XYZ file of C-alpha atoms in Angstrom:
675
model
C 236.893 61.535 173.340
C 236.226 58.205 171.723
C 238.081 58.955 168.474
C 241.120 60.175 170.407
C 241.291 57.029 172.483
C 241.071 54.757 169.492
C 244.336 56.353 168.317
C 245.795 56.532 171.784
C 249.422 56.069 170.823
C 249.425 57.748 167.450
C 251.707 60.504 166.266
C 249.357 62.878 164.437
C 250.173 63.174 160.769
C 251.218 66.664 159.794
C 250.992 65.959 156.084
C 247.646 66.261 154.281
C 245.852 62.983 153.725
C 242.743 64.169 151.921
C 241.232 61.782 149.336
C 241.691 62.544 145.681
C 238.732 64.147 143.903
C 237.949 62.565 140.581
C 236.798 65.898 139.095
C 237.399 69.530 139.891
C 234.527 71.244 141.680
C 233.795 73.346 138.655
C 233.514 70.365 136.348
C 231.253 68.611 138.830
C 228.984 71.599 138.988
C 228.856 71.912 135.199
C 228.035 68.247 134.713
C 225.593 68.298 137.660
C 226.900 64.904 138.665
C 227.918 63.822 142.177
C 231.593 64.175 142.959
C 233.411 60.841 142.863
C 235.999 60.317 145.559
C 238.475 57.431 145.597
C 240.724 56.762 148.572
C 242.606 53.556 147.806
C 241.742 52.247 151.267
C 239.553 49.437 152.481
C 236.423 49.845 154.544
C 236.668 51.900 157.703
C 237.946 50.077 160.791
C 235.200 48.356 162.739
C 233.748 50.085 165.794
C 235.172 47.269 167.918
C 238.752 48.329 167.125
C 238.690 50.448 170.274
C 237.784 47.416 172.433
C 241.015 45.563 171.761
C 244.585 46.653 172.542
C 245.296 48.682 169.403
C 248.176 50.962 168.478
C 248.058 53.209 165.417
C 251.233 54.646 163.882
C 250.770 57.631 161.614
C 252.787 58.521 158.533
C 254.984 61.142 160.192
C 256.451 58.457 162.447
C 256.723 55.848 159.687
C 258.876 58.050 157.439
C 261.187 59.300 160.205
C 262.713 56.014 161.311
C 266.456 56.322 162.087
C 267.176 53.088 160.193
C 264.741 53.661 157.324
C 263.419 50.115 157.871
C 259.861 49.048 158.643
C 260.907 46.724 161.486
C 262.452 49.690 163.290
C 259.103 51.494 163.165
C 257.308 48.470 164.610
C 259.813 47.980 167.447
C 258.247 50.963 169.196
C 254.951 49.068 169.544
C 254.411 47.407 172.912
C 254.721 43.644 172.540
C 256.134 43.590 168.988
C 258.998 41.141 168.541
C 260.981 39.585 165.722
C 262.315 36.065 166.069
C 265.818 37.515 166.436
C 267.064 41.017 167.229
C 268.693 41.320 163.776
C 267.346 43.828 161.292
C 266.329 42.968 157.733
C 269.804 43.730 156.365
C 271.726 41.267 158.543
C 269.269 38.426 159.265
C 268.650 35.337 157.212
C 265.362 36.144 155.426
C 263.786 32.865 156.561
C 264.269 33.950 160.214
C 262.176 37.125 159.881
C 259.111 35.929 161.730
C 257.163 38.462 163.808
C 254.955 37.957 166.821
C 253.262 39.868 169.614
C 252.751 39.304 173.333
C 255.970 37.290 173.924
C 254.445 34.126 172.509
C 257.837 32.945 171.260
C 258.086 29.969 168.957
C 260.373 29.806 165.951
C 261.020 31.915 162.887
C 257.436 31.567 161.630
C 255.157 34.563 162.218
C 252.452 34.202 164.837
C 251.067 37.645 163.961
C 249.061 38.264 160.801
C 250.633 41.000 158.643
C 248.421 42.609 155.966
C 249.298 45.167 153.292
C 246.113 46.834 152.064
C 244.227 43.772 153.257
C 246.536 41.189 151.633
C 248.548 38.722 153.776
C 252.256 39.222 153.033
C 253.840 36.227 154.815
C 255.907 33.863 152.680
C 253.757 30.864 151.625
C 256.452 28.272 152.423
C 258.297 29.692 155.443
C 255.775 32.050 157.025
C 258.341 34.847 157.432
C 257.661 38.496 156.570
C 259.733 39.947 153.673
C 260.491 43.142 155.572
C 262.883 44.532 152.960
C 260.038 44.434 150.397
C 257.944 46.903 152.438
C 258.958 50.504 151.693
C 257.999 52.797 154.619
C 257.667 55.849 152.369
C 254.692 54.245 150.577
C 252.677 53.761 153.784
C 250.162 56.098 155.333
C 249.271 54.263 158.514
C 249.992 51.099 160.513
C 247.452 49.612 162.914
C 248.610 46.912 165.350
C 245.991 44.925 167.266
C 247.293 42.581 169.938
C 245.433 39.410 170.909
C 243.772 36.609 168.960
C 241.998 37.702 165.819
C 238.685 36.925 164.236
C 237.257 38.326 161.032
C 239.070 38.100 157.666
C 242.174 35.878 157.640
C 241.759 35.460 161.390
C 243.300 31.980 161.276
C 246.725 33.606 160.921
C 246.242 36.166 163.692
C 247.224 33.950 166.594
C 249.066 36.731 168.463
C 247.415 39.682 166.726
C 247.234 41.630 163.486
C 249.538 44.225 161.889
C 247.674 46.174 159.192
C 249.778 48.250 156.803
C 247.853 50.799 154.732
C 249.243 52.591 151.688
C 249.392 56.361 151.735
C 246.780 58.196 149.717
C 247.798 60.754 147.058
C 247.355 63.744 149.346
C 250.086 62.400 151.632
C 252.661 61.590 148.969
C 252.141 64.420 146.503
C 253.176 63.999 142.868
C 256.821 63.093 143.543
C 258.782 61.786 146.537
C 262.462 60.953 146.395
C 265.233 60.182 148.833
C 268.860 59.073 148.793
C 271.266 58.429 151.663
C 274.736 57.068 152.373
C 276.259 55.935 155.656
C 279.809 55.967 156.985
C 280.387 52.421 155.631
C 279.497 53.704 152.137
C 276.239 51.737 152.107
C 273.500 53.424 150.115
C 269.747 53.553 149.878
C 267.517 55.275 147.359
C 263.766 55.396 146.897
C 261.152 57.151 144.826
C 257.367 57.438 144.655
C 255.481 58.975 141.725
C 251.732 59.603 141.929
C 249.711 60.452 138.835
C 246.047 61.379 138.443
C 244.413 59.177 135.794
C 240.902 60.333 134.978
C 238.840 59.874 138.122
C 241.430 57.617 139.723
C 245.142 57.606 140.339
C 248.227 55.448 139.969
C 251.312 55.168 142.163
C 254.687 53.802 141.048
C 257.362 53.213 143.671
C 260.818 51.740 143.910
C 263.607 51.269 146.412
C 267.203 50.035 146.219
C 269.434 49.308 149.212
C 272.937 47.951 148.955
C 276.161 47.851 150.946
C 279.049 45.850 152.295
C 277.366 45.508 155.688
C 279.017 45.141 159.067
C 280.704 42.193 160.741
C 278.112 40.177 162.614
C 280.928 38.018 164.028
C 282.765 39.395 167.086
C 286.405 40.341 166.449
C 287.779 37.518 168.610
C 285.817 34.878 166.619
C 286.700 36.025 163.103
C 288.710 33.892 160.693
C 289.959 34.602 157.150
C 286.647 33.255 155.796
C 284.577 35.651 157.913
C 282.487 38.039 155.810
C 280.525 41.182 156.411
C 276.727 41.014 156.262
C 276.530 42.391 152.749
C 273.125 43.170 151.235
C 271.701 44.168 147.880
C 267.923 44.466 147.671
C 265.398 46.191 145.464
C 261.649 46.565 145.380
C 259.307 47.956 142.729
C 255.577 48.403 142.900
C 252.671 49.714 140.863
C 249.295 50.501 142.385
C 246.182 51.766 140.663
C 242.806 52.941 141.958
C 239.768 53.756 139.812
C 236.046 54.299 140.491
C 233.553 51.789 139.128
C 230.613 53.803 140.451
C 230.101 56.762 142.759
C 230.526 54.522 145.822
C 232.528 51.577 144.417
C 236.233 51.590 143.615
C 238.669 49.147 142.066
C 242.168 48.760 143.531
C 244.976 46.776 141.909
C 248.578 46.217 142.944
C 251.717 44.531 141.589
C 254.845 44.232 143.715
C 258.245 42.773 142.794
C 261.268 42.343 145.037
C 264.651 40.635 145.276
C 266.941 40.515 148.295
C 270.494 39.151 148.300
C 272.499 38.795 151.523
C 275.757 37.296 152.756
C 275.900 36.095 156.350
C 278.917 35.256 158.501
C 281.178 33.572 155.872
C 282.227 34.300 152.294
C 279.966 32.273 150.031
C 277.143 31.981 152.591
C 274.752 33.744 150.233
C 270.967 33.821 150.402
C 268.439 35.170 147.927
C 264.733 35.757 148.389
C 262.479 37.080 145.666
C 258.817 37.508 144.997
C 256.169 38.633 142.553
C 252.837 39.526 144.150
C 249.606 40.780 142.617
C 246.187 41.600 144.024
C 242.867 43.069 142.959
C 240.272 44.529 145.293
C 236.807 46.015 144.931
C 235.490 48.148 147.782
C 231.894 49.331 148.030
C 230.970 52.120 150.428
C 227.258 52.385 149.742
C 224.378 51.288 151.921
C 225.512 47.666 151.522
C 229.233 47.983 152.160
C 231.525 45.237 150.875
C 235.206 44.390 150.387
C 236.157 41.739 147.803
C 239.806 40.759 147.419
C 241.876 38.222 145.448
C 245.653 37.804 145.438
C 248.487 35.617 144.194
C 252.081 35.293 145.442
C 255.023 33.681 143.646
C 258.071 33.384 145.896
C 261.470 31.682 145.877
C 264.327 31.323 148.344
C 267.855 29.958 148.011
C 270.652 29.656 150.535
C 274.194 28.265 150.705
C 275.425 26.917 154.039
C 279.170 27.146 154.720
C 280.972 24.804 157.123
C 282.148 26.702 160.211
C 285.194 24.413 160.505
C 286.374 23.915 156.900
C 284.698 27.045 155.449
C 283.474 25.359 152.289
C 279.875 24.810 151.087
C 278.126 21.870 152.756
C 274.543 22.561 151.684
C 273.066 24.249 148.624
C 269.411 25.100 149.165
C 269.260 26.009 145.524
C 265.551 26.739 145.230
C 262.368 26.816 147.297
C 259.624 27.882 144.881
C 256.249 28.465 146.488
C 252.883 29.891 145.527
C 250.184 31.467 147.625
C 246.687 32.246 146.420
C 243.722 33.533 148.338
C 240.962 36.024 148.732
C 238.124 37.225 150.879
C 234.646 38.684 150.687
C 233.277 40.796 153.519
C 229.774 42.243 153.618
C 228.418 44.898 155.998
C 224.655 44.955 155.484
C 222.435 47.745 156.813
C 220.764 46.322 159.895
C 219.156 47.597 163.054
C 220.249 50.970 164.371
C 223.389 50.913 166.575
C 224.512 47.575 165.092
C 227.392 47.025 162.675
C 227.519 43.470 161.338
C 230.322 41.965 159.245
C 229.776 38.681 157.425
C 232.231 36.986 155.108
C 234.561 34.252 154.056
C 238.217 33.964 153.165
C 240.482 31.371 151.593
C 244.230 30.785 151.544
C 246.265 28.073 149.864
C 250.036 27.614 149.974
C 252.131 25.086 148.125
C 255.873 24.844 147.753
C 258.861 22.545 147.397
C 262.360 22.593 148.832
C 265.160 21.549 146.463
C 268.608 21.222 148.021
C 271.903 19.354 147.676
C 274.094 18.127 150.527
C 277.800 18.550 149.742
C 280.809 16.790 151.230
C 283.084 19.239 153.036
C 286.069 17.026 152.129
C 285.490 16.214 148.449
C 283.152 19.016 147.389
C 280.883 16.468 145.741
C 277.125 16.232 146.157
C 276.244 13.410 148.540
C 272.447 13.755 148.641
C 269.683 15.382 146.632
C 266.731 16.353 148.803
C 263.227 17.476 148.012
C 260.392 18.283 150.407
C 257.087 20.077 150.211
C 253.331 19.944 150.295
C 250.160 22.017 150.358
C 248.212 23.732 153.114
C 244.793 25.287 152.804
C 242.370 27.243 154.936
C 238.740 28.175 154.292
C 237.187 30.476 156.881
C 233.641 31.700 157.511
C 233.101 34.558 159.930
C 230.481 36.838 161.425
C 230.934 39.732 163.857
C 228.549 42.202 165.451
C 229.332 45.538 167.108
C 226.487 46.948 169.221
C 226.479 50.466 170.657
C 224.221 50.902 173.704
C 224.675 54.417 175.005
C 228.141 54.577 176.605
C 228.606 50.807 176.175
C 230.099 49.172 173.056
C 229.839 45.378 172.754
C 231.533 43.102 170.224
C 231.042 39.424 169.470
C 232.566 37.353 166.671
C 232.501 33.738 165.559
C 234.723 32.054 162.999
C 234.761 28.516 161.529
C 237.887 27.268 159.711
C 238.410 24.187 157.615
C 242.141 23.526 157.518
C 243.914 20.981 155.323
C 247.468 19.655 154.976
C 248.015 17.536 151.867
C 250.639 16.140 149.480
C 253.370 16.311 152.120
C 256.660 14.524 151.481
C 260.396 14.453 152.181
C 262.790 12.490 149.987
C 266.586 12.180 150.022
C 268.492 10.223 147.355
C 272.118 9.827 146.378
C 273.385 11.143 143.020
C 273.042 7.537 141.816
C 269.335 7.774 142.746
C 269.622 5.358 145.657
C 266.955 6.166 148.239
C 268.402 7.392 151.544
C 265.201 8.332 153.371
C 261.608 9.098 152.489
C 258.508 10.369 154.253
C 255.078 10.386 152.630
C 252.761 12.249 154.968
C 249.093 11.327 155.192
C 246.595 13.939 154.030
C 244.521 15.441 156.832
C 241.848 18.082 157.374
C 239.798 19.434 160.236
C 237.209 22.017 161.250
C 237.865 24.442 164.108
C 235.792 27.168 165.771
C 237.253 30.420 167.060
C 235.542 33.332 168.752
C 236.138 36.676 170.369
C 234.028 38.946 172.537
C 234.637 42.249 174.270
C 233.138 45.384 175.672
C 234.151 49.013 176.186
C 232.410 51.522 178.420
C 232.948 55.263 178.421
C 233.182 55.499 182.214
C 233.835 59.249 182.196
C 234.557 61.919 179.615
C 238.270 61.064 179.918
C 238.284 57.372 180.829
C 237.379 54.255 178.865
C 237.422 50.773 180.385
C 237.586 47.660 178.210
C 237.650 43.876 178.521
C 237.989 41.119 175.931
C 238.400 37.362 175.571
C 239.276 35.401 172.445
C 240.587 32.228 170.862
C 242.784 31.802 167.792
C 244.252 29.322 165.322
C 247.431 28.893 163.257
C 248.374 26.145 160.810
C 251.947 24.864 160.741
C 253.856 26.104 157.712
C 255.365 23.884 155.022
C 258.757 24.852 156.420
C 257.871 23.562 159.893
C 256.319 20.393 158.532
C 258.890 19.243 156.005
C 262.134 21.275 155.918
C 265.066 20.360 158.196
C 267.914 22.848 158.533
C 271.344 23.305 160.125
C 272.853 26.271 161.968
C 276.157 24.632 162.799
C 276.570 22.753 165.042
C 272.814 22.448 165.703
C 270.600 20.326 163.436
C 266.851 21.044 163.525
C 264.529 18.372 162.129
C 261.135 18.990 160.573
C 257.995 17.175 161.761
C 255.249 16.149 159.344
C 252.885 15.328 162.238
C 252.631 18.832 163.698
C 249.173 19.885 164.882
C 247.518 23.290 164.562
C 248.296 25.819 167.275
C 245.347 27.090 169.350
C 245.227 30.242 171.454
C 243.053 31.150 174.426
C 243.315 34.547 176.064
C 241.708 37.458 177.818
C 242.659 41.032 178.681
C 241.558 44.055 180.703
C 242.500 47.587 179.788
C 241.926 51.284 180.189
C 242.473 54.393 178.073
C 242.872 57.576 180.122
C 243.250 61.160 178.992
C 243.993 63.157 182.167
C 244.480 66.342 180.115
C 243.929 67.074 176.450
C 247.626 66.731 175.634
C 248.224 63.335 177.260
C 246.786 59.871 176.537
C 247.747 56.780 178.544
C 246.763 53.191 177.779
C 247.316 50.130 179.960
C 246.443 46.508 179.170
C 246.836 43.424 181.359
C 246.662 40.169 179.424
C 246.782 36.415 179.888
C 247.344 34.342 176.727
C 248.026 30.642 176.261
C 249.035 28.844 173.053
C 248.197 25.147 173.174
C 250.172 22.761 170.929
C 252.704 25.557 170.454
C 255.230 24.695 167.733
C 258.822 25.162 168.871
C 262.341 23.955 168.101
C 262.701 21.439 170.939
C 266.114 20.141 172.044
C 266.068 16.334 172.075
C 269.823 15.706 172.414
C 273.063 17.737 172.247
C 273.123 19.708 168.962
C 269.870 18.103 167.806
C 266.451 19.756 167.824
C 263.100 18.919 166.302
C 260.004 20.964 165.670
C 257.409 19.680 168.109
C 254.072 20.662 169.590
C 254.626 21.716 173.169
C 251.686 21.260 175.537
C 251.487 25.056 175.841
C 253.261 28.384 176.052
C 251.649 30.762 178.535
C 252.291 34.506 178.572
C 250.777 37.028 180.921
C 251.827 40.578 181.448
C 251.203 44.304 181.199
C 251.497 46.613 178.188
C 251.539 50.371 178.460
C 251.623 53.207 175.953
C 251.947 56.957 176.364
C 251.344 59.763 173.872
C 251.812 63.398 174.854
C 251.821 66.629 172.833
C 252.981 69.957 174.216
C 253.126 72.483 171.413
C 256.147 71.623 169.270
C 257.250 68.767 171.561
C 255.946 65.195 171.517
C 256.605 62.190 173.746
C 255.720 58.644 172.754
C 256.492 55.635 174.900
C 255.682 51.965 175.262
C 256.621 49.186 177.631
C 255.885 45.515 178.042
C 256.491 43.286 181.035
C 255.759 39.606 180.384
C 255.897 36.463 182.475
C 256.134 33.753 179.799
C 256.728 30.061 180.424
C 256.688 26.732 178.599
C 254.315 24.076 179.881
C 256.062 20.778 179.228
C 255.340 17.124 179.884
C 256.342 13.790 178.370
C 259.329 14.275 176.066
C 259.283 18.006 176.906
C 259.122 17.655 180.692
C 262.644 19.115 181.022
C 261.332 22.380 179.535
C 258.496 22.859 182.008
C 258.660 26.359 183.481
C 261.406 27.564 181.145
C 261.119 30.842 179.334
C 260.429 30.464 175.595
C 263.497 31.052 173.386
C 264.105 34.602 172.123
C 261.483 36.083 174.467
C 262.535 39.059 176.670
C 260.937 39.611 180.032
C 260.885 43.386 179.623
C 261.114 45.812 176.723
C 260.486 49.537 176.469
C 260.962 52.483 174.136
C 260.692 56.235 174.566
C 260.750 58.760 171.724
C 261.084 62.525 172.109
C 260.156 64.661 169.114
C 260.558 68.370 168.416
C 259.386 70.448 165.470
C 260.905 73.910 166.073
C 259.794 75.354 162.731
C 258.139 74.419 159.467
C 260.031 71.612 157.746
C 262.217 70.883 160.754
C 261.974 67.615 162.636
C 264.150 66.296 165.470
C 263.570 62.971 167.224
C 265.467 60.661 169.534
C 264.550 57.146 170.652
C 265.781 55.267 173.709
C 265.027 51.541 173.546
C 265.776 48.698 175.977
C 265.338 44.927 175.630
C 266.050 42.651 178.580
C 267.996 39.386 178.457
C 266.725 36.491 176.354
C 267.650 32.843 175.892
C 268.769 31.403 172.576
C 267.473 27.910 173.348
C 264.673 26.168 175.192
C 267.065 24.697 177.793
C 268.102 28.217 178.867
C 271.783 27.421 178.412
C 272.747 30.190 175.958
C 271.909 33.713 177.091
C 271.525 36.873 175.023
C 272.563 39.864 177.128
C 270.201 42.842 177.504
C 270.677 45.747 175.125
C 269.960 49.472 175.391
C 270.186 51.590 172.257
C 269.833 55.247 171.319
C 268.707 56.336 167.842
C 268.223 59.817 166.381
C 266.617 61.529 163.376
C 267.027 65.085 162.033
C 265.362 66.668 158.995
C 266.253 70.257 158.050
C 264.737 72.158 155.086
C 267.124 73.408 152.403
C 264.936 74.897 149.682
C 261.371 74.302 148.652
C 260.505 70.662 149.294
C 264.137 69.570 149.530
C 265.464 68.598 152.975
C 268.712 67.423 154.486
C 268.364 64.277 156.618
C 270.758 62.992 159.274
C 270.051 59.656 160.954
C 271.858 57.693 163.633
C 271.403 54.047 164.669
C 272.770 52.675 167.943
C 274.633 55.888 168.685
C 276.244 54.483 171.844
C 277.577 51.495 169.854
C 275.921 49.031 172.220
C 276.845 45.368 171.726
C 273.623 43.677 170.544
C 273.865 39.883 170.670
C 271.428 38.351 168.187
C 272.555 34.702 168.343
C 274.502 32.657 170.880
C 274.868 28.935 170.270
C 277.407 27.470 172.632
C 279.431 30.680 172.574
C 279.266 31.132 168.794
C 277.890 34.668 168.615
C 276.284 36.945 166.052
C 275.912 40.688 166.582
C 273.324 43.260 165.574
C 273.793 46.671 163.978
C 276.688 48.755 165.413
C 276.800 52.558 165.439
C 275.680 53.709 162.002
C 275.415 57.316 160.739
C 273.395 58.177 157.621
C 273.443 61.436 155.630
C 270.976 62.063 152.851
C 268.550 64.237 150.947
C 264.869 63.825 150.429
C 262.372 65.679 148.282
C 258.642 66.029 148.752
C 258.387 64.576 152.250
């Protein structure tokens, strides 16, 4: 019962996921040596995973998304939210923040996103490069809602999204897919897995390109209006090798580049990255997980005037670097205890380089630079204790955070100083904790309760980079304080019959010193620490299996409000920007025969507000998506996908009536091999 409930909203994988044997059985017998098994995964999830509100998405669901995008997979998770409703083809990359539990904020992520244990957020902006994550390379996604402790817990203010690569048994030697939609946009991907001695290597690549759709409504288009064109690619190489019978080495290199055009001709953005990591995992009596990583990222963006339709800002480069690592140890201790001890470190530095351009003369009027360094050193300890039907968890974390070398400088082309900010260096220590318990009340019912705190540093983007989305100017704020979370939750996991699992969680979370884009005058905002954002609500998930038919559903109802005083008193009681009150999804699946797969998803998001004053409303949206895979011959299948089949109008931005739209009806036809 317990293992079923820990995966209460999973879609069971129908593809084999067995680890790769380093030697054939016969060779092992001849050599009389123990068989070496490498998996490419980290240590097993902690026992306490079942205490907290956790959703696990299996590979079958990940690779059957109607859009083929990772954000579409995550939208079916209760409480998951992007900053805007746009997908990763039609959003500005720097706006791709993700959060959980309706905690709002700005485009920076309040949820920690890990790929094989490595944080993937951009070091400067804090957004998630969604187009650089290829769903076909993943084997499982685990989403834990609520403040995090443990490794990299300082970034898990709203929760943690753990992406795990597929092992060789799931991908087979070769995977390939290609598709085209009715706008002649294309996507292609491939994964090649090769046994290398006792280990294995995986090479993968993906390329998406197309003219895009008009994000501007027909009645607001002008000759300068452009489609949301996109051209992105990703390439990765991953290797796993045994160092001993119970120790394995994992290494990864990932490269990506994403080019987009938004709203007007010439409004081009480019994001690119080169990431590398190395990891050593020990599964012996003294289990350990040692990880080191480096990220090199860059972002550029051209802003076009919405009145004269010429460039007014050239954000020509934003180079940034992230380095970090962790060490986690699980020593053998007293029976029924599982203890995790460790430390982690993250450092981000970057610099904005941009030119302001006169809309009348086309000449550069200002050269601007801004940047700095943030750092975080964390020490953590957690203990899981099983006492009969009762499971108890307690964790403590200490973080030393630092913000240094911060500056903003604007000069004229003649090097005359226009404005300058030299921010004082600062550092601090903070304690975070979490505790929870789960009791197996009956054979089919588990009850759980948890409380926790959390921490998030402001990003370099929030501290030092101003920006304009005409006509609104948003100023940076070098004096921003760390965000702190306090929360608790009560939940149950119920399996009334073998084929049905239901989970419900009631939560109450509060983010103190919440960083938000605060309106201070018409068309002028500034990033400020609000006294608090409070969110309380109910999350529910359903998973049912009846032979060849499956039903998966989730819903979230949240009462979220800003707590304002002083300069933010006008915001007191308002709903945080971009936060819906209600969201739900329901997916029906059918597998009538081997190789066949049919699925349809109904999704609804209630109304949201664009701004903190609740003046610009985003209407609710209800969409229908569909997926069909039909075998042709051998491992080759025909795939038909449909996004927003009812062609619902999805408003993603509304600033004083200036509107952007999300994806319209889109039909994809393609082939895939090996899936």
